[in-house]
Coordinates of C-alpha atoms in Angstrom, one line a residue:
X1 CA 0.0 0.0 0.0
X2 CA 1.4 3.4 -0.9
X3 CA 1.8 5.8 2.0
X4 CA -1.1 8.1 2.7
X5 CA -0.1 11.6 1.6
X6 CA 0.9 13.7 4.5
X7 CA -1.5 16.5 3.5
X8 CA -4.5 14.3 4.4
X9 CA -3.6 14.6 8.1
X10 CA -3.4 18.4 7.9
X11 CA -7.1 18.4 6.8
X12 CA -7.9 17.3 10.3
X13 CA -7.0 20.7 11.4
X14 CA -10.0 22.0 9.4
X15 CA -12.0 21.1 12.5
X16 CA -9.9 24.0 13.4
X17 CA -11.5 27.1 14.7
X18 CA -13.5 28.3 11.8
X19 CA -14.6 31.6 13.1
X20 CA -17.9 32.5 14.5
X21 CA -19.0 36.0 13.6
X22 CA -17.0 38.3 15.8
X23 CA -19.1 41.1 17.3
X24 CA -17.3 44.4 17.9
X25 CA -16.8 45.7 21.4
X26 CA -20.2 46.8 22.6
X27 CA -20.1 50.5 23.4
X28 CA -22.4 52.4 25.7
X29 CA -25.9 52.5 24.2
X30 CA -25.8 56.2 23.3
X31 CA -23.0 55.6 20.8
X32 CA -25.2 53.7 18.3
X33 CA -23.2 50.5 17.7
X34 CA -25.1 49.3 14.7
X35 CA -22.7 51.0 12.2
X36 CA -19.7 49.5 13.8
X37 CA -21.4 46.1 13.8
X38 CA -22.1 46.4 10.1
X39 CA -18.4 47.1 9.4
X40 CA -17.2 44.2 11.4
X41 CA -19.7 41.8 9.8
X42 CA -18.7 42.8 6.3
X43 CA -15.1 42.3 7.2
X44 CA -15.8 38.8 8.5
X45 CA -17.9 38.0 5.4
X46 CA -14.9 38.9 3.2
X47 CA -13.0 36.1 5.0
X48 CA -15.7 33.6 5.6
X49 CA -17.1 33.5 2.0
X50 CA -13.8 32.5 0.2
X51 CA -12.8 30.2 3.1
X52 CA -16.1 28.3 2.7
X53 CA -15.3 27.8 -1.0
X54 CA -11.7 26.6 -0.2
X55 CA -12.9 24.2 2.4
X56 CA -15.5 22.4 0.3
X57 CA -13.1 22.3 -2.7
X58 CA -10.6 20.6 -0.3
X59 CA -13.4 18.2 0.8
X60 CA -14.0 17.2 -2.9
X61 CA -10.5 15.7 -3.1
X62 CA -11.0 13.4 -0.1
X63 CA -13.0 10.6 -1.8
X64 CA -10.3 10.1 -4.5
X65 CA -7.6 9.9 -1.8
X66 CA -9.5 7.3 0.2
X67 CA -10.2 5.2 -2.9
X68 CA -6.5 5.3 -3.9
X69 CA -5.6 4.1 -0.4
X70 CA -8.1 1.3 -0.5
X71 CA -7.0 0.0 -3.9
X72 CA -3.3 0.4 -3.0
X73 CA -2.6 2.5 -6.1
X74 CA -0.8 5.7 -6.9
X75 CA -2.9 8.8 -6.5
X76 CA -5.0 9.8 -9.5
X77 CA -5.0 13.5 -8.6
X78 CA -1.7 15.4 -8.6
X79 CA -0.4 16.2 -5.1
X80 CA -0.2 19.8 -6.1
X81 CA -4.0 20.1 -6.1
X82 CA -4.2 19.2 -2.4
X83 CA -1.2 21.3 -1.7
X84 CA -2.8 24.4 -3.2
X85 CA -5.9 24.1 -1.1
X86 CA -3.9 23.4 2.0
X87 CA -1.8 26.5 1.4
X88 CA -5.0 28.5 0.9
X89 CA -6.5 27.1 4.1
X90 CA -3.4 28.0 6.0
X91 CA -3.4 31.5 4.6
X92 CA -7.1 31.9 5.6
X93 CA -6.2 30.6 9.1
X94 CA -3.5 33.3 9.5
X95 CA -5.9 36.0 8.3
X96 CA -8.5 34.8 10.8
X97 CA -5.8 34.8 13.6
X98 CA -4.8 38.4 12.7
X99 CA -8.5 39.5 12.7
X100 CA -8.9 37.9 16.1
X101 CA -5.8 39.7 17.5
X102 CA -7.2 43.0 16.0
X103 CA -10.5 42.4 17.8
X104 CA -8.8 41.5 21.0
X105 CA -6.6 44.6 20.9
X106 CA -9.6 46.8 20.1
X107 CA -11.5 45.3 23.1
X108 CA -8.6 45.9 25.4
X109 CA -8.3 49.5 24.2
X110 CA -12.1 50.1 24.5
X111 CA -12.1 48.7 28.1
X112 CA -9.1 50.9 29.0
X113 CA -10.8 54.0 27.6
X114 CA -14.0 53.2 29.5
X115 CA -12.1 52.6 32.7
X116 CA -10.4 56.0 32.3
X117 CA -13.7 57.7 31.6
X118 CA -15.2 56.1 34.7
X119 CA -12.1 57.0 36.9
X120 CA -11.9 60.6 35.7
X121 CA -15.5 61.4 36.3
X122 CA -16.0 59.4 39.5
X123 CA -14.9 62.1 42.0
X124 CA -17.3 64.8 40.6
X125 CA -20.1 62.3 40.1
X126 CA -19.8 61.2 43.8
X127 CA -19.8 64.9 44.9
X128 CA -22.9 65.4 42.8
X129 CA -24.6 62.5 44.5
X130 CA -23.5 63.6 47.9
X131 CA -24.9 67.1 47.3
X132 CA -28.3 65.7 46.6
X133 CA -28.3 63.4 49.6
X134 CA -27.4 66.3 51.8
X135 CA -30.3 68.4 50.6
X136 CA -33.0 68.6 53.3
X137 CA -36.7 68.5 53.1
X138 CA -37.2 71.2 55.8
X139 CA -38.4 74.6 54.9
X140 CA -35.8 77.3 54.3
X141 CA -33.0 77.7 52.0
X142 CA -32.2 74.7 49.8
X143 CA -28.7 73.5 49.8
X144 CA -27.1 74.9 46.6
X145 CA -25.1 72.6 44.4
X146 CA -21.6 73.8 43.4
X147 CA -21.4 73.9 39.6
X148 CA -24.5 71.8 39.2
X149 CA -24.1 71.4 35.4
X150 CA -20.5 70.3 35.8
X151 CA -21.5 67.7 38.4
X152 CA -24.5 66.5 36.4
X153 CA -22.4 66.1 33.2
X154 CA -19.7 64.2 35.2
X155 CA -22.4 62.0 36.6
X156 CA -23.7 61.3 33.1
X157 CA -20.3 60.4 31.9
X158 CA -19.6 58.2 34.9
X159 CA -22.8 56.3 34.6
X160 CA -22.4 55.8 30.9
X161 CA -18.9 54.5 31.5
X162 CA -20.2 52.2 34.2
X163 CA -22.8 50.7 31.8
X164 CA -20.2 50.3 29.0
X165 CA -17.7 48.7 31.3
X166 CA -20.3 46.2 32.6
X167 CA -21.1 45.2 29.0
X168 CA -17.5 44.9 28.1
X169 CA -16.5 42.9 31.1
X170 CA -19.3 40.4 30.5
X171 CA -17.8 39.7 27.1
X172 CA -14.3 39.0 28.4
X173 CA -14.5 35.3 29.3
X174 CA -15.9 34.1 25.9
X175 CA -13.6 36.6 24.1
X176 CA -10.5 35.2 26.0
X177 CA -11.4 31.6 25.0
X178 CA -11.9 32.7 21.4
X179 CA -8.6 34.5 21.4
X180 CA -6.8 31.4 22.7
X181 CA -8.4 29.3 20.0
X182 CA -8.5 31.7 17.0
X183 CA -5.6 33.9 17.8
X184 CA -3.0 31.4 19.2
X185 CA -4.0 27.8 18.3
X186 CA -5.1 28.9 14.9
X187 CA -1.5 30.0 14.1
X188 CA -0.3 26.5 14.8
X189 CA -3.0 24.9 12.7
X190 CA -2.2 27.2 9.8
X191 CA 1.5 26.3 10.2
X192 CA 0.6 22.5 9.9
X193 CA -1.4 23.2 6.8
X194 CA 1.3 25.3 5.2
X195 CA 4.0 22.6 5.9
X196 CA 1.8 20.0 4.4
X197 CA 1.1 22.2 1.4
X198 CA 4.8 22.9 0.9
X199 CA 5.6 19.2 0.9
X200 CA 2.9 18.4 -1.6
X201 CA 4.2 21.2 -3.9
X202 CA 7.7 19.7 -3.8
X203 CA 9.4 21.8 -1.3
X204 CA 12.3 20.3 0.7
X205 CA 10.3 19.8 3.9
X206 CA 8.9 16.7 5.3
X207 CA 6.7 15.8 8.3
X208 CA 6.2 12.1 8.9
X209 CA 2.6 10.9 8.6
X210 CA 2.3 9.6 12.2
X211 CA 3.7 12.9 13.6
X212 CA 1.4 14.9 11.3
X213 CA -1.6 12.8 12.5
X214 CA -0.7 13.2 16.1
X215 CA -0.2 17.0 15.7
X216 CA -3.4 17.4 13.8
X217 CA -5.4 15.3 16.3
X218 CA -4.0 17.3 19.2
X219 CA -4.9 20.6 17.5
X220 CA -8.4 19.2 16.8
X221 CA -8.8 18.2 20.5
X222 CA -7.6 21.6 21.8
X223 CA -9.8 23.5 19.3
X224 CA -12.8 21.3 20.2
X225 CA -12.4 21.8 23.9
X226 CA -12.1 25.6 23.3
X227 CA -15.4 25.5 21.4
X228 CA -17.1 23.5 24.2
X229 CA -15.8 25.9 26.9
X230 CA -16.8 29.0 24.8
X231 CA -20.3 27.5 24.1
X232 CA -20.8 26.7 27.8
X233 CA -19.9 30.2 28.9
X234 CA -22.1 31.7 26.2
X235 CA -25.0 29.4 27.2
X236 CA -24.7 30.5 30.8
X237 CA -24.5 34.2 29.9
X238 CA -27.6 34.0 27.6
X239 CA -29.6 32.3 30.4
X240 CA -28.6 35.1 32.8
X241 CA -29.4 37.8 30.3
X242 CA -32.8 36.4 29.5
X243 CA -33.6 36.2 33.2
X244 CA -32.7 39.8 33.8
X245 CA -34.7 41.0 30.9
X246 CA -37.7 39.0 32.1
X247 CA -37.4 40.4 35.7
X248 CA -37.2 44.0 34.4
X249 CA -40.2 43.4 32.2
X250 CA -42.2 41.8 35.0
X251 CA -41.3 44.5 37.5
X252 CA -42.6 47.2 35.2
X253 CA -45.7 45.1 34.4
X254 CA -46.4 44.9 38.1
X255 CA -47.1 48.7 38.0
X256 CA -50.1 48.4 35.6
X257 CA -53.7 48.8 36.6
X258 CA -56.6 46.5 35.7
X259 CA -56.8 48.2 32.3
X260 CA -53.1 47.3 31.6
X261 CA -52.0 50.9 31.9
X262 CA -49.3 52.4 34.1
X263 CA -50.7 53.5 37.4
X264 CA -49.2 56.4 39.4
X265 CA -50.2 54.7 42.7
X266 CA -48.6 51.4 41.7
X267 CA -45.4 53.1 40.6
X268 CA -45.2 54.9 43.9
X269 CA -45.7 51.7 45.8
X270 CA -43.0 50.1 43.7
X271 CA -40.6 52.9 44.6
X272 CA -41.3 52.2 48.3
X273 CA -40.9 48.5 47.8
X274 CA -44.5 47.8 48.8
X275 CA -45.6 45.7 45.9
X276 CA -46.1 41.9 46.4
X277 CA -44.4 39.5 44.1
X278 CA -47.4 39.3 41.8
X279 CA -47.2 43.1 41.4
X280 CA -50.3 43.9 43.6
X281 CA -50.5 46.2 46.6
X282 CA -50.4 44.4 49.9
X283 CA -53.8 43.4 51.3
X284 CA -53.2 45.0 54.7
X285 CA -53.3 48.7 55.0
X286 CA -50.0 50.5 54.3
X287 CA -48.8 52.3 57.5
X288 CA -49.7 56.0 57.6
X289 CA -46.1 57.0 58.3
X290 CA -45.2 56.1 54.8
X291 CA -45.6 59.8 53.9
X292 CA -44.2 59.7 50.4
X293 CA -46.4 56.9 49.2
X294 CA -49.6 58.6 50.5
X295 CA -48.4 61.8 49.0
X296 CA -48.4 60.3 45.5
X297 CA -51.5 58.1 46.1
X298 CA -53.6 61.1 47.3
X299 CA -52.2 63.3 44.5
X300 CA -53.3 60.7 41.9
X301 CA -56.7 60.2 43.6
X302 CA -57.5 63.9 43.8
X303 CA -56.4 64.5 40.2
X304 CA -58.6 61.7 38.9
X305 CA -61.6 63.0 40.7
X306 CA -61.2 66.4 39.1
X307 CA -59.6 65.6 35.7
X308 CA -60.3 61.9 34.9
X309 CA -60.1 62.6 31.1
X310 CA -56.6 64.1 31.4
X311 CA -55.4 61.4 33.7
X312 CA -56.6 58.7 31.3
X313 CA -54.8 60.6 28.5
X314 CA -51.6 60.6 30.5
X315 CA -52.0 56.9 31.2
X316 CA -52.3 56.3 27.5
X317 CA -49.1 58.2 26.8
X318 CA -47.3 56.2 29.4
X319 CA -48.8 53.0 28.1
X320 CA -46.8 53.8 24.9
X321 CA -43.7 54.2 27.0
X322 CA -44.4 50.9 28.7
X323 CA -44.9 49.1 25.4
X324 CA -41.5 50.3 24.2
X325 CA -39.9 49.2 27.3
X326 CA -41.6 45.8 27.1
X327 CA -40.7 45.4 23.4
X328 CA -37.0 46.2 24.4
X329 CA -36.9 43.5 27.0
X330 CA -38.7 40.9 24.8
X331 CA -36.3 41.7 21.9
X332 CA -33.4 41.1 24.2
X333 CA -34.9 37.7 25.3
X334 CA -35.4 36.7 21.6
X335 CA -31.8 37.7 20.7
X336 CA -30.4 35.8 23.7
X337 CA -32.5 32.8 22.8
X338 CA -30.9 32.7 19.3
X339 CA -27.4 33.2 21.0
X340 CA -28.2 30.2 23.2
X341 CA -29.1 28.1 20.2
X342 CA -25.8 29.1 18.6
X343 CA -23.9 28.2 21.8
X344 CA -25.5 24.7 21.7
X345 CA -24.4 24.2 18.1
X346 CA -20.9 25.3 19.0
X347 CA -20.7 22.8 21.9
X348 CA -21.8 20.0 19.5
X349 CA -19.2 21.1 16.9
X350 CA -16.5 21.1 19.6
X351 CA -17.5 17.6 20.8
X352 CA -17.1 16.3 17.2
X353 CA -13.7 17.9 17.0
X354 CA -12.6 16.3 20.3
X355 CA -13.9 12.9 19.2
X356 CA -12.2 13.1 15.8
X357 CA -8.9 14.4 17.4
X358 CA -8.8 11.6 20.0
X359 CA -9.4 8.9 17.4
X360 CA -6.8 10.4 15.1
X361 CA -4.2 10.5 17.8
X362 CA -4.9 6.8 18.7
X363 CA -4.7 5.6 15.1
X364 CA -1.6 7.7 14.2
X365 CA 0.3 6.6 17.3
X366 CA -0.3 2.9 16.7
X367 CA 0.3 3.2 12.9
X368 CA -2.7 1.1 12.0
X369 CA -5.9 1.9 10.3
X370 CA -4.5 4.4 7.8
X371 CA -7.6 4.2 5.6
X372 CA -9.8 4.9 8.6
X373 CA -7.5 7.7 9.5
X374 CA -8.0 9.2 6.0
X375 CA -11.8 8.8 6.3
X376 CA -11.8 10.5 9.7
X377 CA -9.7 13.3 8.2
X378 CA -12.3 13.7 5.4
X379 CA -15.2 13.7 7.9
X380 CA -13.4 16.3 10.0
X381 CA -12.8 18.5 7.0
X382 CA -16.5 18.2 6.0
X383 CA -17.6 19.1 9.5
X384 CA -15.3 22.2 9.4
X385 CA -16.8 23.1 6.0
X386 CA -20.4 22.9 7.3
X387 CA -19.5 25.0 10.4
X388 CA -17.9 27.7 8.4
X389 CA -20.8 27.7 5.9
X390 CA -23.2 28.0 8.9
X391 CA -21.1 30.8 10.3
X392 CA -21.1 32.6 6.9
X393 CA -24.9 32.5 6.7
X394 CA -25.3 33.6 10.3
X395 CA -22.9 36.4 9.8
X396 CA -25.1 37.7 6.9
X397 CA -28.2 37.5 8.9
X398 CA -26.7 39.4 11.8
X399 CA -25.4 42.0 9.4
X400 CA -28.8 42.5 7.8
X401 CA -30.4 42.8 11.3
X402 CA -27.8 45.4 12.3
X403 CA -28.3 47.3 9.0
X404 CA -32.1 47.3 9.5
X405 CA -31.7 48.5 13.1
X406 CA -29.4 51.3 12.0
X407 CA -31.8 52.5 9.3
X408 CA -34.8 52.3 11.6
X409 CA -33.0 54.2 14.3
X410 CA -31.9 56.9 11.9
X411 CA -35.4 57.3 10.5
X412 CA -36.9 57.5 14.0
X413 CA -34.3 60.0 15.2
X414 CA -35.0 62.2 12.1
X415 CA -38.7 62.1 12.9
X416 CA -38.2 63.0 16.6
X417 CA -35.8 65.8 15.7
X418 CA -38.4 67.3 13.3
X419 CA -41.0 67.3 16.2
X420 CA -38.5 68.2 18.9
X421 CA -39.6 71.9 19.3
X422 CA -43.4 71.3 18.9
X423 CA -45.8 71.9 21.7
X424 CA -46.1 69.3 24.4
X425 CA -49.6 68.5 23.3
X426 CA -48.4 67.8 19.7
X427 CA -45.8 65.3 20.9
X428 CA -48.3 63.5 23.2
X429 CA -50.8 63.2 20.4
X430 CA -48.1 61.9 18.0
X431 CA -46.8 59.2 20.5
X432 CA -50.3 57.7 20.6
X433 CA -50.5 57.2 16.8
X434 CA -49.5 53.9 15.2
X435 CA -46.8 55.7 13.1
X436 CA -44.9 56.9 16.2
X437 CA -45.9 54.6 19.0
X438 CA -42.6 52.7 18.6
X439 CA -40.4 55.8 18.1
X440 CA -38.1 55.5 21.2
X441 CA -36.4 58.9 20.4
X442 CA -39.8 60.6 20.5
X443 CA -40.6 58.8 23.7
X444 CA -37.3 59.9 25.3
X445 CA -38.0 63.4 24.2
X446 CA -41.4 63.4 25.8
X447 CA -40.1 62.0 29.0
X448 CA -37.5 64.7 29.1
X449 CA -40.3 67.3 28.6
X450 CA -42.3 65.8 31.4
X451 CA -39.3 66.0 33.7
X452 CA -38.7 69.7 33.1
X453 CA -40.0 72.7 34.8
X454 CA -39.4 71.5 38.4
X455 CA -37.2 72.6 41.2
X456 CA -33.9 72.4 39.3
X457 CA -35.3 74.5 36.5
X458 CA -36.4 77.1 39.1
X459 CA -32.9 77.1 40.7
X460 CA -31.3 77.5 37.3
X461 CA -33.4 80.6 36.8
X462 CA -32.2 82.1 40.0
X463 CA -34.7 80.9 42.6
X464 CA -33.2 80.4 46.0
X465 CA -35.9 80.1 48.6
X466 CA -38.6 77.4 48.6
X467 CA -41.2 80.1 48.1
X468 CA -39.4 81.4 44.9
X469 CA -39.1 77.8 43.7
X470 CA -42.8 77.1 44.2
X471 CA -43.7 80.3 42.4
X472 CA -41.5 79.5 39.4
X473 CA -43.0 76.1 39.1
X474 CA -46.5 77.6 39.2
X475 CA -45.6 80.1 36.5
X476 CA -44.0 77.4 34.3
X477 CA -47.1 75.2 34.6
X478 CA -49.4 78.1 33.9
X479 CA -47.7 79.3 30.7
X480 CA -47.2 75.7 29.5
X481 CA -50.9 75.1 30.0
X482 CA -51.8 78.3 28.2
X483 CA -49.5 77.5 25.2
X484 CA -51.2 74.1 24.8
X485 CA -54.7 75.4 25.5
X486 CA -55.7 75.1 21.9
X487 CA -55.6 71.3 22.2
X488 CA -58.3 71.3 25.0
X489 CA -61.2 71.3 22.6
X490 CA -63.2 68.5 21.0
X491 CA -63.4 64.8 21.5
X492 CA -60.1 63.0 22.1
X493 CA -58.4 66.3 22.7
X494 CA -54.9 66.4 24.3
X495 CA -55.6 68.1 27.7
X496 CA -52.8 69.8 29.4
X497 CA -53.6 71.6 32.7
X498 CA -51.4 73.1 35.3
X499 CA -52.2 70.2 37.7
X500 CA -51.7 67.8 34.9
X501 CA -48.1 69.0 34.3
X502 CA -47.3 68.2 38.0
X503 CA -48.8 64.7 37.5
X504 CA -46.6 64.2 34.4
X505 CA -43.5 65.2 36.4
X506 CA -44.3 62.7 39.1
X507 CA -45.2 60.0 36.5
X508 CA -41.9 60.5 34.6
X509 CA -39.8 60.2 37.8
X510 CA -41.5 57.0 38.9
X511 CA -41.6 55.4 35.5
X512 CA -37.9 56.0 34.8
X513 CA -37.0 54.6 38.2
X514 CA -38.7 51.4 37.2
X515 CA -36.6 51.2 34.0
X516 CA -33.6 50.7 36.2
X517 CA -32.5 54.3 36.7
X518 CA -31.3 55.4 40.1
X519 CA -32.6 58.4 42.1
X520 CA -29.3 60.1 41.3
X521 CA -29.8 59.5 37.6
X522 CA -33.2 61.3 37.8
X523 CA -31.6 64.2 39.6
X524 CA -28.9 64.4 37.0
X525 CA -31.5 64.5 34.2
X526 CA -33.3 67.4 35.9
X527 CA -30.1 69.4 36.2
X528 CA -29.1 68.7 32.6
X529 CA -32.6 69.8 31.4
X530 CA -32.6 72.9 33.6
X531 CA -29.3 74.0 32.0
X532 CA -30.2 73.4 28.4
X533 CA -28.5 70.0 27.9
X534 CA -31.6 68.4 26.5
X535 CA -29.8 66.2 24.0
X536 CA -27.6 64.6 26.7
X537 CA -30.7 64.0 28.9
X538 CA -32.6 62.4 26.0
X539 CA -29.7 60.2 25.2
X540 CA -29.5 59.0 28.8
X541 CA -33.2 58.2 28.9
X542 CA -32.9 56.2 25.8
X543 CA -30.2 54.1 27.4
X544 CA -32.8 52.7 29.8
X545 CA -36.0 52.9 27.9
X546 CA -34.9 51.3 24.6
X547 CA -31.4 49.9 25.2
X548 CA -29.7 47.9 27.9
X549 CA -28.8 50.4 30.5
X550 CA -31.1 48.8 33.1
X551 CA -30.0 45.3 32.2
X552 CA -26.3 46.3 32.5
X553 CA -26.7 47.8 36.0
X554 CA -29.4 45.4 37.2
X555 CA -29.2 44.3 40.8
X556 CA -32.0 42.5 42.7
X557 CA -32.5 45.5 45.0
X558 CA -31.7 48.2 42.5
X559 CA -35.2 49.6 41.9
X560 CA -36.7 49.2 45.4
X561 CA -37.1 51.5 48.3
X562 CA -34.8 54.6 48.6
X563 CA -35.0 57.5 50.9
X564 CA -33.3 60.1 48.7
X565 CA -35.7 63.0 48.0
X566 CA -36.4 63.9 44.5

């Protein structure tokens, strides 16, 4: 029997780490990552497409090699054919390794930048939080905040960095395993392929068949184990992410009334940690010393008695906000479900690689079963081809999803920008229409408008005593109501009264707290809005309403009772 060509053993390394689509480092939500994702996906497709063709072309040579071995005859196909494909495979492997190193370096740089942003803004952010905590409820002069806009902006930068860092750190374990496989082991796999190709093309290099089989089998085992570990880590991460999204969705859903609309009283109870697990208020009477809860409850009760139509209108507006938040959490759960399915496939692929590698090492070490060894090499090569073809298809799907998300986001932002300076009643009427009900930029703009006009706005205008602050708030509500008075007529009119503006302010605070924002985040938003930084405030609201700010910062006790005054 003629010797099996050495190149056949190098095909075992095609169980090598054919790349999964590498997602770019996930920046803070306000930085619109879709464009970066599209660029990375296209770059990967430029590698995966040709690599798929090369792998299956290499597979097509395997039957002839196995038949030649069975019939103990000289190879019908020239050795150069396999050598060329092996050389191409090795080259693709090196390109993949270089892309992985590039992605790893970019991730390290991104993490470092985020750490610096968090570190540099932390002192001012903590001072900003302390200044709010120190402010007292008693009558008299409110405690002024030194450079309030500077502190609020530092707090925004600090919290954004904290969100970004949480996201980046979560990706480190799977990225580290991927780097070890695709960035380090891949180089060795590519080297084996290139040595085999050089021998087949007549170069003065030689690697004995048993040694090639053992080396290829070991590489297959190592690569397979890495796939299994990465798949296991990803599986666990997706389960955790799905659970957090469900908990956030359920916690918000617990604040709906019997008509499935957000309730001011339920939101106030949630803020105080009074809701039961099923989202209902406790059966026993809430102690009268819970002043803040009863303040909100009585405010809502009195307003509904006097202005039920406007209250129902406000509820409908906040139902649109709730639906956007729910859709955001459900979309995350769907995306993580697909990621979990991908992780399972990766584990299966890795198990095939381990089995093929162990068998190859055993046969190559004993020097028996060369025909079986050639067949295993062909099967391993086919499995690698199927994996890379699957990765290519999945890469295109993810790219199309990212492109659609980018186009939708751009169109929504353009619409929201066009409506930005319209009257409050116009915005509220628009958010209830089918065309704009899912526009998260418009929703964030509306929430920002609802938050404005309060104490921080009065202080920005020079009010210093509580009497001055109260007078400014009354004047703001009065003139806003007058500006929107034209909308108070006819069936289905958008009613905006002075008392209704106060209800909107309370509603916005309680609703945003339920999205995962902290009390200090709300204070920061108010200071930003009072000082004309509307764009930054809207961006921060979007992080929690329609992105993963709440999920990134989620803790079991994060949205429960707090004693910091707002």
